[in-house]
Amino acid sequence: SLGGGGSITLSFAPNAIVDGAGVDFIVFENAFLTNASDPSTVFAEPGEVSVSDDGTTWTTFPCTATTYPYGACAGWHPVLSSPENGISPVDVAAAGGDAFDLKDIGVTHARFIRIVDKTNEPCSEDGGAVANKNGFDLDAIAIVNAETP
């Protein structure tokens, strides 16, 4: 868990995410539906996703929504891929999670991903946020279009 407003930066170097056909990577968080027949009942802890090729200059996917649907935020589509059900984490149509295409933000090559928690949920009895008890819970990132050395 990143905690309220927390962040994580991941390096894939020497590998990279490249802009290929369609989705380039998928971010998995522990979002779930509270009513399986209604996708708007998602329990979401959204996160803002940014990418960088050098770890210094960042380009951010627009994560501006605070309620369903959460748009270009990560953390609001349930994860469907698992070793138990045989769904591959790079199967864009079946894996679940939140898919990102570098083309959408004009990037062709990225070695780093940064996720910043954007939840606005209170966790304490007085309604205030508790920094170490809420926030985006990163499960995994699957690179769909990869460059390897």
Short mmCIF file of C-alpha atoms in Angstrom, two decimals:
data_model
loop_
_atom_site.label_atom_id
_atom_site.label_comp_id
_atom_site.label_asym_id
_atom_site.label_seq_id
_atom_site.Cartn_x
_atom_site.Cartn_y
_atom_site.Cartn_z
CA SER A 1 0.00 0.00 0.00
CA LEU A 2 1.30 3.43 -0.93
CA GLY A 3 -0.66 5.21 1.80
CA GLY A 4 -2.58 8.44 1.27
CA GLY A 5 -0.65 10.51 -1.27
CA GLY A 6 2.22 8.00 -1.34
CA SER A 7 4.15 7.03 -4.43
CA ILE A 8 6.36 4.32 -5.88
CA THR A 9 8.86 4.47 -8.74
CA LEU A 10 9.77 1.28 -10.58
CA SER A 11 12.65 0.72 -12.96
CA PHE A 12 12.53 -1.89 -15.71
CA ALA A 13 16.05 -1.11 -16.97
CA PRO A 14 17.73 -2.48 -18.98
CA ASN A 15 14.33 -3.53 -20.37
CA ALA A 16 11.81 -0.96 -21.53
CA ILE A 17 8.17 -0.48 -22.40
CA VAL A 18 7.75 0.51 -26.03
CA ASP A 19 4.84 1.97 -27.93
CA GLY A 20 3.50 -0.92 -29.94
CA ALA A 21 0.11 -1.88 -31.30
CA GLY A 22 -2.57 -1.08 -28.70
CA VAL A 23 -2.00 -1.39 -24.96
CA ASP A 24 1.65 -1.27 -23.86
CA PHE A 25 1.36 -2.14 -20.15
CA ILE A 26 -1.22 -3.05 -17.53
CA VAL A 27 -1.24 -1.94 -13.89
CA PHE A 28 -2.87 -4.28 -11.37
CA GLU A 29 -4.30 -3.08 -8.06
CA ASN A 30 -6.81 -4.80 -5.74
CA ALA A 31 -9.99 -3.09 -6.96
CA PHE A 32 -13.16 -5.16 -6.64
CA LEU A 33 -16.88 -4.86 -7.31
CA THR A 34 -19.20 -4.66 -4.31
CA ASN A 35 -22.05 -5.77 -6.58
CA ALA A 36 -20.84 -8.14 -9.33
CA SER A 37 -23.67 -7.15 -11.69
CA ASP A 38 -23.00 -3.40 -11.45
CA PRO A 39 -19.57 -2.15 -12.61
CA SER A 40 -20.18 1.26 -11.04
CA THR A 41 -19.96 -0.30 -7.56
CA VAL A 42 -16.21 -0.68 -7.77
CA PHE A 43 -14.12 -0.26 -4.62
CA ALA A 44 -11.29 1.76 -6.12
CA GLU A 45 -8.10 3.30 -4.80
CA PRO A 46 -7.01 5.28 -7.85
CA GLY A 47 -3.44 6.10 -8.72
CA GLU A 48 -1.87 8.51 -11.19
CA VAL A 49 0.54 6.80 -13.60
CA SER A 50 3.59 8.52 -15.10
CA VAL A 51 6.35 7.13 -17.31
CA SER A 52 9.93 8.17 -17.96
CA ASP A 53 12.80 6.94 -20.08
CA ASP A 54 15.54 8.48 -17.92
CA GLY A 55 13.96 8.61 -14.43
CA THR A 56 14.10 12.41 -14.46
CA THR A 57 11.66 13.67 -17.10
CA TRP A 58 8.14 12.35 -16.57
CA THR A 59 4.99 12.23 -18.71
CA THR A 60 1.73 11.65 -16.85
CA PHE A 61 -1.46 9.94 -17.94
CA PRO A 62 -4.39 12.24 -17.04
CA CYS A 63 -5.89 10.94 -13.78
CA THR A 64 -8.45 13.57 -12.90
CA ALA A 65 -11.55 11.57 -11.95
CA THR A 66 -12.50 11.17 -8.29
CA THR A 67 -15.50 8.88 -8.79
CA TYR A 68 -16.59 6.12 -11.18
CA PRO A 69 -15.60 6.00 -13.99
CA TYR A 70 -12.04 6.86 -13.08
CA GLY A 71 -10.77 7.47 -16.62
CA ALA A 72 -7.00 7.24 -17.07
CA CYS A 73 -6.32 6.42 -13.43
CA ALA A 74 -5.02 3.02 -12.36
CA GLY A 75 -6.67 1.05 -9.58
CA TRP A 76 -10.28 0.77 -10.63
CA HIS A 77 -10.59 -2.32 -12.83
CA PRO A 78 -10.60 -5.62 -10.93
CA VAL A 79 -7.75 -8.06 -11.58
CA LEU A 80 -8.90 -11.17 -13.41
CA SER A 81 -5.54 -12.79 -14.22
CA SER A 82 -4.11 -15.39 -11.86
CA PRO A 83 -2.04 -18.58 -12.06
CA GLU A 84 -5.06 -20.52 -10.76
CA ASN A 85 -7.39 -19.55 -13.64
CA GLY A 86 -4.76 -19.57 -16.39
CA ILE A 87 -5.49 -16.02 -17.58
CA SER A 88 -2.23 -14.46 -18.71
CA PRO A 89 -1.37 -11.03 -17.24
CA VAL A 90 -0.52 -9.82 -20.76
CA ASP A 91 -3.87 -10.90 -22.23
CA VAL A 92 -5.28 -7.39 -22.58
CA ALA A 93 -8.83 -8.57 -23.30
CA ALA A 94 -9.04 -10.95 -20.33
CA ALA A 95 -6.50 -9.96 -17.63
CA GLY A 96 -8.40 -7.09 -16.02
CA GLY A 97 -6.40 -4.32 -14.39
CA ASP A 98 -5.89 -0.92 -15.95
CA ALA A 99 -4.40 -0.76 -19.44
CA PHE A 100 -2.17 2.06 -20.68
CA ASP A 101 -1.01 2.95 -24.19
CA LEU A 102 2.09 5.15 -24.46
CA LYS A 103 0.70 6.59 -27.69
CA ASP A 104 -2.05 8.32 -25.65
CA ILE A 105 0.56 10.62 -24.08
CA GLY A 106 3.01 10.87 -26.99
CA VAL A 107 5.70 8.62 -25.52
CA THR A 108 7.51 5.90 -27.51
CA HIS A 109 9.92 4.40 -24.94
CA ALA A 110 9.89 4.18 -21.13
CA ARG A 111 12.12 2.44 -18.59
CA PHE A 112 10.39 3.76 -15.45
CA ILE A 113 6.84 3.91 -14.09
CA ARG A 114 5.77 6.08 -11.16
CA ILE A 115 2.41 5.68 -9.44
CA VAL A 116 1.07 8.33 -7.05
CA ASP A 117 -1.89 7.55 -4.81
CA LYS A 118 -4.93 9.73 -5.55
CA THR A 119 -7.44 8.25 -3.10
CA ASN A 120 -9.60 10.60 -1.14
CA GLU A 121 -11.06 8.13 1.31
CA PRO A 122 -11.00 8.75 5.04
CA CYS A 123 -9.81 5.85 7.18
CA SER A 124 -9.95 7.20 10.70
CA GLU A 125 -13.02 7.51 12.91
CA ASP A 126 -12.87 11.31 12.72
CA GLY A 127 -12.92 11.21 8.89
CA GLY A 128 -9.26 12.06 8.38
CA ALA A 129 -6.87 10.09 6.23
CA VAL A 130 -4.45 7.69 7.88
CA ALA A 131 -1.34 7.74 5.70
CA ASN A 132 -0.24 4.17 6.38
CA LYS A 133 -3.66 2.51 6.19
CA ASN A 134 -5.13 3.48 2.86
CA GLY A 135 -4.11 4.22 -0.65
CA PHE A 136 -3.21 2.53 -3.87
CA ASP A 137 -2.17 -1.12 -3.42
CA LEU A 138 0.14 -2.09 -6.27
CA ASP A 139 -0.10 -5.79 -7.12
CA ALA A 140 1.85 -5.97 -10.38
CA ILE A 141 2.66 -4.38 -13.71
CA ALA A 142 2.60 -6.44 -16.89
CA ILE A 143 4.55 -5.15 -19.87
CA VAL A 144 2.70 -6.04 -23.06
CA ASN A 145 5.06 -4.36 -25.54
CA ALA A 146 8.61 -4.79 -24.30
CA GLU A 147 12.13 -4.12 -25.47
CA THR A 148 14.79 -6.38 -24.02
CA PRO A 149 18.56 -6.03 -24.37
#
